[in-house]
Coordinates of C-alpha atoms in Angstrom, one line a residue:
M1 CA 0.3 -0.1 0.0
L2 CA 2.8 2.3 0.8
K3 CA 4.0 2.4 -2.8
S4 CA 0.6 1.7 -4.5
D5 CA -1.1 3.7 -7.3
L6 CA -3.9 5.0 -4.8
V7 CA -1.5 6.6 -2.5
E8 CA 0.7 8.1 -5.4
I9 CA -2.5 9.7 -6.8
L10 CA -4.0 10.9 -3.1
S11 CA -0.7 12.4 -2.3
V12 CA -1.0 15.3 -4.8
F13 CA -4.6 16.3 -3.7
T14 CA -4.7 19.5 -2.4
P15 CA -6.9 20.3 1.1
L16 CA -9.9 21.5 -1.0
E17 CA -9.5 18.8 -3.7
Q18 CA -9.6 16.5 -0.6
K19 CA -12.9 17.9 0.7
R20 CA -14.4 17.5 -2.8
L21 CA -13.1 14.2 -3.3
R22 CA -15.1 13.3 0.3
D23 CA -18.3 14.9 -1.4
F24 CA -17.8 13.3 -4.5
F25 CA -17.7 9.8 -2.6
N26 CA -21.2 10.6 -1.3
S27 CA -22.5 11.6 -4.4
P28 CA -25.1 8.9 -5.7
Y29 CA -25.4 10.9 -9.0
S30 CA -21.5 11.6 -9.8
N31 CA -19.9 8.6 -8.4
P32 CA -20.6 5.4 -10.2
Y33 CA -19.2 3.4 -6.9
Y34 CA -21.6 4.9 -4.5
P35 CA -22.1 3.6 -1.8
S36 CA -18.4 2.8 -0.7
P37 CA -17.8 3.6 3.0
A38 CA -14.9 1.2 3.4
A39 CA -13.2 2.8 0.2
L40 CA -14.0 6.3 1.8
R41 CA -12.5 5.3 5.3
L42 CA -9.4 4.1 3.7
T43 CA -9.0 7.2 1.7
E44 CA -9.6 9.0 5.0
H45 CA -6.8 7.4 6.7
I46 CA -4.2 7.7 3.8
F47 CA -4.9 11.6 3.6
K48 CA -4.2 11.4 7.7
A49 CA -0.9 9.8 7.1
L50 CA 0.0 11.8 4.4
E51 CA -0.5 15.0 6.2
S52 CA 1.4 13.6 9.2
E53 CA 4.1 12.5 7.0
N54 CA 4.1 9.1 8.9
S55 CA 4.9 6.3 6.4
E56 CA 4.6 3.7 9.2
D57 CA 0.5 4.3 8.9
L58 CA 0.5 3.6 5.3
H59 CA 1.4 0.0 5.8
R60 CA -1.0 -2.5 4.8
E61 CA -1.7 -4.0 8.5
Q62 CA -2.0 -0.5 9.9
L63 CA -4.5 0.5 7.6
Y64 CA -6.6 -2.5 7.9
E65 CA -6.7 -1.9 11.3
K66 CA -8.2 1.4 11.0
V67 CA -10.6 0.8 8.4
F68 CA -11.7 -2.5 10.1
P69 CA -11.1 -1.8 13.6
G70 CA -11.5 -5.0 15.5
E71 CA -12.1 -7.4 12.6
P72 CA -10.0 -10.2 11.9
P73 CA -7.7 -10.3 8.8
V74 CA -9.7 -11.3 5.7
F75 CA -7.3 -12.2 2.6
N76 CA -7.6 -9.5 -0.5
K77 CA -10.6 -7.5 1.3
L78 CA -8.3 -4.2 1.7
E79 CA -7.2 -4.6 -1.7
K80 CA -10.7 -4.8 -2.9
H81 CA -11.7 -1.5 -1.3
A82 CA -8.6 -0.1 -2.1
S83 CA -9.2 -0.6 -5.9
T84 CA -13.0 1.0 -5.4
A85 CA -11.0 4.0 -3.9
L86 CA -8.5 4.3 -6.7
K87 CA -11.2 4.0 -9.5
T88 CA -13.1 6.4 -7.5
A89 CA -10.4 9.0 -7.1
R90 CA -9.7 8.4 -11.0
K91 CA -13.0 9.5 -11.9
F92 CA -12.7 12.6 -9.7
A93 CA -9.7 13.5 -11.1
Q94 CA -11.0 13.4 -14.9
L95 CA -14.0 15.6 -13.9
E96 CA -11.8 17.9 -12.0
A97 CA -9.7 18.1 -15.2
L98 CA -12.7 18.3 -17.4
E99 CA -14.0 21.3 -15.1
K100 CA -11.0 23.2 -16.1
L101 CA -11.7 23.0 -19.8
R102 CA -15.1 24.9 -18.9
T103 CA -15.7 27.7 -21.3
E104 CA -19.0 29.1 -22.4
P105 CA -18.4 27.8 -25.9
F106 CA -17.4 24.4 -24.6
D107 CA -20.6 24.5 -22.3
H108 CA -22.8 25.4 -25.6
Y109 CA -21.3 22.5 -27.1
L110 CA -22.1 19.8 -24.6
L111 CA -25.7 21.3 -24.7
A112 CA -25.8 21.1 -28.1
A113 CA -24.6 17.4 -28.2
F114 CA -27.4 16.4 -25.6
Y115 CA -29.7 17.9 -28.0
Q116 CA -28.5 16.4 -31.0
E117 CA -29.0 13.2 -29.4
K118 CA -32.4 13.8 -28.4
A119 CA -33.2 15.0 -31.7
M120 CA -34.4 18.4 -30.5
Q121 CA -34.4 20.9 -33.2
A122 CA -35.4 24.4 -32.0
P123 CA -33.1 24.0 -28.9
F124 CA -30.3 22.8 -31.2
E125 CA -30.5 25.5 -33.6
H126 CA -30.7 28.1 -30.6
V127 CA -27.7 26.8 -29.3
Y128 CA -25.7 26.9 -32.4
A129 CA -26.9 30.5 -33.2
K130 CA -25.8 31.7 -29.7
L131 CA -22.0 30.6 -30.9
K132 CA -22.0 33.1 -33.9
S133 CA -20.6 36.0 -31.6
W134 CA -17.8 33.9 -30.3
K135 CA -16.8 32.6 -33.7
N136 CA -16.3 36.3 -35.0
Q137 CA -13.4 36.4 -32.3
K138 CA -11.2 33.7 -34.4
K139 CA -8.2 35.4 -33.9
Q140 CA -7.9 35.6 -30.2
W141 CA -8.6 31.8 -30.4
G142 CA -5.7 29.2 -28.8
H143 CA -5.3 25.6 -28.9
W144 CA -8.4 24.7 -27.0
E145 CA -10.6 27.1 -28.9
Y146 CA -10.0 25.8 -32.3
C147 CA -10.7 22.3 -31.1
V148 CA -13.9 23.3 -29.7
N149 CA -15.0 25.1 -32.7
W150 CA -14.3 21.7 -34.4
L151 CA -16.5 19.8 -32.0
I152 CA -19.0 22.3 -32.5
E153 CA -19.1 22.2 -36.3
E154 CA -18.9 18.3 -36.3
T155 CA -21.8 18.2 -34.2
H156 CA -23.7 20.4 -36.4
R157 CA -22.5 18.5 -39.1
A158 CA -23.9 15.1 -37.8
Y159 CA -27.0 16.8 -36.7
Q160 CA -27.9 18.1 -40.4
S161 CA -26.6 15.0 -42.0
E162 CA -29.1 13.1 -39.8
F163 CA -32.3 14.9 -40.0
F164 CA -31.7 17.2 -43.1
Q165 CA -30.4 14.9 -45.8
K166 CA -31.9 16.8 -48.6
K167 CA -30.5 20.2 -47.7
D168 CA -27.3 22.0 -49.3
C169 CA -23.9 20.7 -48.1
S170 CA -22.5 24.2 -46.7
Y171 CA -22.5 22.7 -43.2
L172 CA -20.1 20.1 -44.4
L173 CA -17.9 22.9 -45.9
D174 CA -18.1 24.7 -42.1
S175 CA -17.0 21.5 -40.7
L176 CA -14.2 21.1 -43.3
Q177 CA -13.2 24.8 -42.5
A178 CA -13.1 24.3 -38.5
L179 CA -11.0 21.1 -39.3
E180 CA -8.5 23.1 -41.2
D181 CA -8.3 25.8 -39.2
L182 CA -7.2 23.6 -36.3
Y183 CA -4.8 21.7 -38.4
L184 CA -3.0 24.7 -39.4
S185 CA -3.0 26.5 -36.1
E186 CA -1.3 23.5 -34.4
R187 CA 0.7 22.8 -37.5
Y188 CA 2.2 26.6 -37.2
F189 CA 2.5 26.2 -33.6
Y190 CA 4.2 22.8 -33.3
T191 CA 6.4 23.5 -36.3
V192 CA 7.8 26.9 -35.0
N193 CA 8.5 25.1 -31.7
I194 CA 10.0 22.3 -33.5
L195 CA 12.5 24.4 -35.2
N196 CA 13.1 26.7 -32.3
F197 CA 14.2 23.7 -30.0
N198 CA 16.3 22.5 -33.2
R199 CA 18.1 25.7 -33.1
I200 CA 19.1 25.3 -29.6
T201 CA 20.2 21.8 -29.5
P202 CA 20.2 20.5 -33.3
S203 CA 18.7 17.3 -33.9
I204 CA 16.7 17.6 -37.2
P205 CA 18.5 17.2 -40.5
I206 CA 18.2 20.2 -42.9
D207 CA 16.2 18.4 -45.3
H208 CA 13.4 17.6 -42.5
Q209 CA 13.2 21.1 -41.8
H210 CA 12.8 21.9 -45.4
R211 CA 10.0 19.4 -45.4
L212 CA 8.6 20.9 -42.2
L213 CA 8.3 24.1 -43.7
D214 CA 7.1 23.0 -47.0
A215 CA 4.0 21.3 -45.4
L216 CA 2.9 24.7 -44.1
Q217 CA 2.1 25.5 -47.6
Y218 CA -1.0 23.3 -47.9
P219 CA -3.6 23.5 -48.2
K220 CA -3.6 26.6 -50.6
D221 CA -5.0 29.9 -49.9
A222 CA -6.3 28.7 -46.5
P223 CA -7.9 31.8 -44.3
Y224 CA -6.1 31.0 -41.6
R225 CA -2.7 32.0 -43.4
S226 CA -3.8 35.8 -43.8
T227 CA -5.1 36.1 -40.0
A228 CA -2.8 38.1 -37.8
V229 CA -1.4 35.0 -36.1
G230 CA -1.0 33.2 -39.1
Q231 CA 1.2 35.9 -40.6
L232 CA 3.4 36.5 -37.4
F233 CA 3.8 32.6 -37.2
Q234 CA 5.2 32.8 -41.0
Q235 CA 7.6 35.6 -39.7
A236 CA 8.4 33.7 -36.7
N237 CA 9.6 30.7 -39.1
Y238 CA 11.9 33.3 -41.0
L239 CA 13.6 34.6 -37.4
I240 CA 14.2 31.1 -36.3
T241 CA 15.6 29.5 -39.4
T242 CA 17.5 32.4 -41.0
Q243 CA 21.3 33.2 -40.5
D244 CA 20.5 37.0 -41.7
V245 CA 21.3 39.7 -39.2
D246 CA 18.2 42.0 -39.6
V247 CA 17.4 44.4 -36.8
E248 CA 14.7 46.1 -39.3
K249 CA 13.0 42.5 -39.7
V250 CA 12.6 41.7 -36.1
S251 CA 11.7 45.1 -35.2
A252 CA 8.5 45.1 -37.5
F253 CA 7.7 41.8 -36.0
I254 CA 7.7 43.2 -32.8
Q255 CA 5.8 46.2 -34.0
M256 CA 3.1 44.0 -35.6
L257 CA 3.0 41.5 -32.3
H258 CA 2.4 44.6 -30.0
R259 CA -0.1 45.7 -32.4
E260 CA -2.2 43.0 -32.5
V261 CA -1.7 41.8 -28.5
A262 CA -5.4 42.9 -27.9
A263 CA -6.5 40.5 -30.3
L264 CA -4.0 37.3 -30.5
N265 CA -4.7 34.5 -27.6
P266 CA -2.2 35.0 -24.8
V267 CA -0.4 31.6 -25.2
H268 CA 0.3 32.5 -28.9
F269 CA 1.7 36.1 -28.0
N270 CA 3.6 34.6 -25.3
H271 CA 5.5 32.1 -27.8
L272 CA 5.9 34.7 -30.4
E273 CA 7.5 37.2 -28.0
V274 CA 9.8 34.4 -26.8
Y275 CA 11.1 34.0 -30.5
A276 CA 11.9 37.6 -31.0
I277 CA 13.7 37.3 -28.0
N278 CA 15.4 34.5 -28.9
Y279 CA 16.5 36.1 -32.4
C280 CA 17.8 39.5 -30.6
V281 CA 19.9 37.2 -28.2
N282 CA 21.5 34.9 -31.0
H283 CA 22.5 38.1 -33.0
N284 CA 23.2 40.5 -30.2
A285 CA 27.0 40.3 -30.3
K286 CA 27.0 40.8 -34.3
D287 CA 24.9 44.1 -33.9
P288 CA 24.9 46.4 -30.9
R289 CA 21.3 47.7 -32.1
F290 CA 19.9 44.4 -30.9
L291 CA 20.6 45.2 -27.0
P292 CA 18.3 48.3 -26.5
L293 CA 15.5 46.1 -28.3
L294 CA 16.2 43.0 -26.2
Y295 CA 16.0 44.8 -22.9
R296 CA 12.9 46.8 -23.8
L297 CA 11.4 43.2 -24.8
L298 CA 12.7 41.5 -21.4
K299 CA 11.5 44.6 -19.0
Q300 CA 8.2 44.8 -20.7
R301 CA 7.6 41.0 -20.1
V302 CA 8.7 41.3 -16.4
E303 CA 6.6 44.7 -15.6
S304 CA 3.4 43.2 -17.5
K305 CA 3.8 39.8 -15.5
R306 CA 4.1 37.7 -18.7
T307 CA 7.5 36.3 -17.8
F308 CA 6.0 34.7 -14.8
Y309 CA 4.2 31.4 -14.7
Q310 CA 2.3 30.5 -11.9
G311 CA 4.0 33.3 -10.1
R312 CA 7.7 31.7 -10.8
I313 CA 10.3 32.6 -13.4
A314 CA 12.6 30.3 -15.4
A315 CA 16.2 30.2 -14.2
S316 CA 17.5 30.9 -17.8
E317 CA 15.1 33.9 -18.3
F318 CA 15.9 35.6 -15.0
Q319 CA 19.6 35.2 -15.6
N320 CA 19.3 36.8 -19.2
I321 CA 17.2 39.6 -17.9
V322 CA 19.8 40.6 -15.0
K323 CA 22.8 40.3 -17.7
T324 CA 20.9 42.3 -20.0
G325 CA 19.8 45.1 -17.7
L326 CA 23.3 45.3 -16.5
V327 CA 25.0 45.6 -20.0
C328 CA 22.1 48.5 -20.6
R329 CA 23.5 50.3 -17.2
D330 CA 20.3 50.0 -15.7
F331 CA 21.2 48.9 -12.1
E332 CA 18.7 50.4 -9.9
W333 CA 15.9 48.4 -11.8
V334 CA 18.1 45.3 -11.9
R335 CA 18.9 45.2 -8.2
A336 CA 15.3 45.5 -7.4
F337 CA 14.5 42.7 -10.0
I338 CA 17.1 40.4 -8.4
E339 CA 15.8 40.9 -5.1
E340 CA 12.4 40.8 -5.7
N341 CA 12.2 37.4 -7.1
R342 CA 15.0 35.6 -5.6
D343 CA 12.3 33.1 -4.5
K344 CA 10.3 32.7 -7.5
I345 CA 13.0 31.0 -9.6
T346 CA 12.3 27.7 -11.4
G347 CA 13.8 25.2 -13.6
S348 CA 17.1 25.1 -11.6
D349 CA 18.1 22.5 -9.1
N350 CA 20.0 25.3 -7.2
P351 CA 18.3 28.4 -7.3
E352 CA 20.2 30.4 -4.4
E353 CA 23.2 29.6 -6.7
L354 CA 21.8 31.4 -9.7
Y355 CA 20.8 34.3 -7.0
R356 CA 24.2 34.6 -5.7
Y357 CA 26.0 34.5 -9.1
N358 CA 23.7 37.2 -10.6
L359 CA 24.3 39.6 -7.3
A360 CA 27.8 39.0 -7.8
N361 CA 27.3 40.2 -11.4
Y362 CA 25.6 43.1 -10.2
L363 CA 28.0 44.1 -7.7
F364 CA 30.5 43.6 -10.7
Y365 CA 28.8 46.0 -13.0
T366 CA 28.5 48.6 -10.1
K367 CA 32.3 48.5 -9.3
E368 CA 32.0 46.5 -5.8
Y369 CA 34.4 44.2 -6.7
D370 CA 35.6 42.9 -3.4
Q371 CA 32.5 42.2 -2.4
A372 CA 31.5 40.2 -5.9
L373 CA 34.7 38.4 -5.7
K374 CA 34.1 37.3 -1.8
I375 CA 30.7 35.7 -3.2
L376 CA 32.5 33.7 -5.9
L377 CA 35.1 32.6 -3.6
I378 CA 32.6 31.1 -1.3
A379 CA 30.0 29.8 -3.9
D380 CA 30.3 26.1 -4.8
Y381 CA 28.4 25.8 -8.1
D382 CA 26.9 22.3 -9.1
E383 CA 25.5 23.3 -12.6
L384 CA 27.8 23.9 -15.5
T385 CA 26.2 27.0 -16.5
Y386 CA 27.2 28.8 -13.0
K387 CA 30.5 27.1 -13.0
I388 CA 31.4 28.7 -16.3
S389 CA 29.8 32.2 -15.7
A390 CA 31.7 32.3 -12.5
K391 CA 34.8 31.6 -14.0
I392 CA 34.2 34.5 -16.6
L393 CA 33.5 36.9 -14.0
E394 CA 36.2 36.3 -12.1
I395 CA 38.4 36.9 -15.0
K396 CA 36.7 40.3 -15.4
I397 CA 37.1 40.9 -11.6
L398 CA 40.6 40.4 -11.6
Y399 CA 41.2 42.3 -14.9
E400 CA 39.6 45.6 -13.4
T401 CA 41.5 45.0 -9.9
E402 CA 44.7 44.4 -12.0
S403 CA 45.5 41.3 -9.9
D404 CA 48.6 39.7 -10.2
V405 CA 46.9 35.8 -10.3
L406 CA 45.0 36.9 -13.4
P407 CA 47.2 35.1 -16.1
A408 CA 47.0 32.0 -14.1
R409 CA 43.1 32.1 -13.7
I410 CA 42.7 33.1 -17.4
D411 CA 45.2 29.8 -18.3
A412 CA 42.9 27.6 -15.7
A413 CA 39.7 28.7 -17.2
K414 CA 41.0 27.9 -20.6
I415 CA 41.9 24.1 -19.6
F416 CA 38.2 24.0 -18.1
F417 CA 36.4 25.3 -21.0
Y418 CA 38.7 23.2 -23.7
R419 CA 38.3 19.8 -21.4
E420 CA 34.5 20.2 -20.8
K421 CA 32.8 17.3 -22.9
S422 CA 29.4 18.6 -22.2
L423 CA 29.8 21.7 -24.2
N424 CA 29.0 22.0 -27.8
E425 CA 31.5 22.9 -30.3
Q426 CA 30.0 26.6 -30.8
R427 CA 29.8 27.3 -27.1
K428 CA 33.6 25.8 -26.2
A429 CA 34.9 28.2 -28.9
Q430 CA 33.1 31.0 -27.6
Y431 CA 34.7 30.8 -24.1
C432 CA 38.0 29.6 -25.3
G433 CA 38.1 32.5 -27.4
F434 CA 37.6 34.6 -24.8
A435 CA 40.5 33.3 -22.8
D436 CA 42.6 33.4 -25.9
F437 CA 41.6 36.9 -26.3
M438 CA 42.3 38.1 -22.6
R439 CA 45.8 36.4 -22.9
R440 CA 46.8 38.7 -25.4
L441 CA 45.1 41.9 -24.0
I442 CA 46.8 41.3 -20.6
R443 CA 50.3 41.2 -22.5
P444 CA 52.3 44.0 -21.1
Q445 CA 53.6 45.2 -24.8
T446 CA 49.7 45.3 -25.6
A447 CA 48.6 48.4 -23.8
V448 CA 51.4 50.5 -25.2
S449 CA 51.1 49.5 -28.9
P450 CA 48.0 51.2 -30.8
Q451 CA 48.9 48.7 -33.7
R452 CA 48.3 45.8 -31.4
L453 CA 45.1 47.0 -30.1
L454 CA 43.8 48.0 -33.3
K455 CA 44.6 44.5 -34.6
L456 CA 42.6 43.2 -31.6
K457 CA 39.5 45.4 -32.5
E458 CA 39.6 44.4 -36.0
E459 CA 39.8 40.3 -34.9
L460 CA 36.8 41.2 -32.3
E461 CA 34.5 42.2 -35.1
T462 CA 35.2 39.4 -37.2
P463 CA 33.7 36.1 -36.9
P464 CA 33.5 33.6 -34.7
T465 CA 32.1 35.7 -32.0
I466 CA 33.7 35.2 -28.5
A467 CA 32.0 35.2 -25.1
E468 CA 31.6 38.7 -23.4
K469 CA 32.4 40.5 -26.6
Y470 CA 30.4 43.8 -25.2
W471 CA 32.9 44.0 -22.1
V472 CA 35.7 43.3 -24.2
A473 CA 35.3 45.9 -26.5
E474 CA 34.9 48.3 -23.9
K475 CA 38.3 47.3 -22.3
L476 CA 39.8 47.7 -25.8
E477 CA 38.3 51.2 -26.4
A478 CA 39.7 52.2 -23.1
L479 CA 42.9 51.1 -23.8
L480 CA 42.7 53.1 -27.4
L481 CA 42.1 56.3 -25.7
P482 CA 44.6 59.0 -25.6
K483 CA 46.7 58.9 -22.5
K484 CA 46.4 61.9 -20.2

């Protein structure tokens, strides 16, 4: 019983869901296994054991004694009631999930399905007519709305086919159009997501990528393709797959996206905005015009709460926001963001590590080098991302403080980057490139030779891109300034 399916499903119920489950047990209308008092008693005792975190009370012998006090053990008796309790809990979970899908159009669909089954013509047509105003809001639809629309049209098709076989076939075209809209909506959404994931972690051959894009051309002249969301998804495919650095293209995409924000489904808007952010991140090092554009997007997402899901923020987005804000020198806003959201980080095994690293980064940018270095020296990062970021930040601090140990720390970091097998080749080249560049930058003869500095600047502006390009460029520019 300790590791049973029943205990597993009951362990995730909230106190409110536990109360509703008790009511469900006692409902002769909703519960197909009513009455089942022994199954309810078993469920109650499992809830109590889970609340007290006493695993001993979840053993079969203890549960049997509590459910059937004073009765002699009977083979398989408890298991039979446990089976009833499990089936009841699953039925309840299904109805709970259904309740979360409830919308006014879906309620109309359920009612129309009932009227169709009972051949009630006038009530059916009345319910179907009610949905016309909702259908006019199509561009705001998301996954579920397109699915409900097809269910509604399919019910209408079945109703018309059964009772009005000699009428025109327009209802068939409506059903087909609903199916086409559902297909293209999902096809565009999943294709863009697949290509976006593949950009991050390449796993799909180029010919397969082309087939995914080609498939979006069918069916020909589909109305969905001319909608705002359809056009935005088409542009998103370009942003994800192109190698071109086109700040005007992404700016136009962002303008259209925010122009249509009130009309778009929030799920679609969020994904499309993230694609624009990813494009800016990918090309940020190649064109400085992407930096303010990127920061504006990230800041808008924070202030509108779009960056949070159920009150939590992804670790990768947290770090991206902090880093971009610091480069843009918006120090006061960044510090407030770090402190306000330190307990909201998700997607990391060690959110406190992420907080400490970003605090150290903030202290570095505000020139509190000793405090930043103190945080790094006592940190013990488990995640590779933070290990790498901490090594780079340490090098930057040691450079700013003209530390004697800087050359040794650069060499150690280069060895670490080179030997780290889990890094893909592009990332490894960027980190090793940073270490190699720093080696040449700190040579005594570099600072006194404008020719060497100009050569380094030329290399910095030529692919491949190295990590921390903006900071390194600032150091070069500082060395190129006339000495006072």
